[in-house]
Amino acid sequence: MCLTRSKIRYVSGIQILLILLGVIGLGGTKDLRGQDPAIRVEPPNWWAGMRNSRLQLMLHGEGLAAYTPKVSAEGILVEAWHPGSSPNYLFIDLFLDQGLQPGVIKLVLEQKGYPQREISYEIRARERQGEDYVGFDASDVIYLITPDRFANANPDNDSFPGLREQGVDRSDDYARHGGDLKGIRGHLDYIQDMGFTAIWPTPMLLNDMPRTSYHGYAITDFYRVDPRFGTLQEYRALSDEAREKGLKLIMDQVVNHCGLYHWWMEDLPFPDWINFQENHETGKPLTVTNHRRTVNQDIYAAQTDRNLMEKGWFVPSMPDLNQDNPFMATYLIQNSIWWVETVHLGGIRQDTYPYPDKDFLSQWARALMEEYPNFNIVGEEWSTNPLLVGYWQDGARKGNSYRSYLRSTMDFPLQKAIVEGLTKPESWGSGLIKIYEALANDFHYTRPYDLLLFGDNHDMDRLFTQLGGSALLTRMAMAFILMAPRIPQIYYGTEILVGNSAKPGDHGRIRSDFPGGWKGDPENGFTGKGLSAEAREMRDYLKTLLNFRKGSPALKKGKTLHFVPEEGVYVLVRSYQGETAVLLLNKNETPVEFPLERFRELGLEGKSLRELHRGETVIWSGHLTLKAPGPYIYISKE
């Protein structure tokens, strides 16, 4: 009954969308494994009325490979079934008619000489249509959170019976600290009041690893929220409550790898389910990726280098998933769709984007974007080379037939330029010119405004640390990030100058606790209690700029113009619908008279402009007096 490999691959692209049809009940009234508790079924439920009419179920249970599936329900057809190489897996291809009504279907498994086994499988009604899932874009500002380190509102879930890692230890940078979903939900008002419009928590699925899995990237069950964060119901509640406050929820997903203790690692369905599987199963040395991501674009790359990059494990504790296996490819696509439908996502951030098979990534992104045409996905390409970053954006000029279907990528090149531009001395080729030249590279990108720009994130030194502990330079960086033609992202704690200067490069310290997120904290970043005057000033500065941006057509979708830096000043201008916003980044330590004759093409001559933070009004004529270094934001409205 098995289809050919090529046909299975084609079907799996369609099936990915169908998986959307079978999401698990939010009420948790049914076991994840269906009616028979000895059988695991994934995806645990689906939906009627999906664009794709095919769904592939993965069943795991003792001896299931020997069974034949049957379903007697109007609108559903068993098209094919595929036993795994392991005797305990059965993959079932279902066709779901567009007229299928929501309800519970009976899936019967038969084997001669054995009793029938039954599974109750729920087909749900969609709560909204695919077009109604609107993703993040340049009108948004994203707040990136490491959930374990943000706020602990429910100490009762700090440990969970049966999991490998127990307890919390806030004195250990690499232990769990207890932050949870309830902690994020309890501070949505703070996030909204600050002026953010989207939230990106790092992964919150189960990481049942012995140690150091607080970050969430070693997933051991792709369909289960880690109980130390909360429940599926709480995850959905976070999404609903955030949406009521005008906040989109972005899910951090991982299709490249899983955690070493994923449930299937004890019984892998096929001999090629993970890469270098034989080494793992026989105890041979593991093969780790070479991390040479340029092989994805390099027309001269050796095949051995390509293979090692794609198939090598990210780290020894994270097995590399083999997306060349069509069942794995379908599984991952359907999983992503399942989470969009179940939690009502406002976007996906895909981890380590260049590492999986790139043809699979195209298939994955296409399935999502066809089901949700107004959605958005951002892929992580940690490269400071704009050629590599731009390669992944859909519509890019690649010189070959590869199409990514990916709207957004992360702008590491411009992030690096911001830090260099603010910290290096001014000269012909140094200082602010680095920011200017990096933004000038936008001709390479298909849609520059769909790039995600940031000062820092959960994998790099805090921005405050990168900028030498300077609050002034941090304000300048934030002003540029929030005014550039990009989708801005801010890492939690940046608004109060959280740093990691005591331990540069230390990931545990980079993901430090947000002050005030734990009972008894002497400082509280949410209320301002105990913060330094400098930290409070930074928070107020960002709050003013974020809330202005929320209502500014110029900063969300305006035309961009910038001028070559001169005399230690860089000028960036955004304009739209009668609003003009002018940013001056001034690095001069002493007062300067800044001439305006050079900027006549802006059409601001003689107009009155208000400086956003200082409140002063100036007439754009002759010159401006810049009394101190820092960012100056002037607003003109017709």
Coordinates of C-alpha atoms in Angstrom, one line a residue, residues 36 41 111 272 296 310 320 343 435 487 507 541 543 560 594 600:
D36 CA -7.1 3.7 23.1
V41 CA -2.0 9.7 17.5
Q111 CA -5.4 -7.6 12.0
D272 CA 16.4 7.5 8.3
N296 CA 23.2 26.8 0.8
E310 CA 22.6 19.9 6.6
D320 CA 19.1 16.4 13.6
V343 CA -3.4 28.7 19.6
I435 CA 25.0 52.3 9.6
I487 CA 10.0 45.2 11.7
H507 CA 24.0 32.6 27.6
Y541 CA 12.3 57.1 26.6
K543 CA 7.7 54.0 26.1
T560 CA 12.7 56.4 3.6
F594 CA 23.9 71.8 12.6
R600 CA 16.0 71.3 1.3

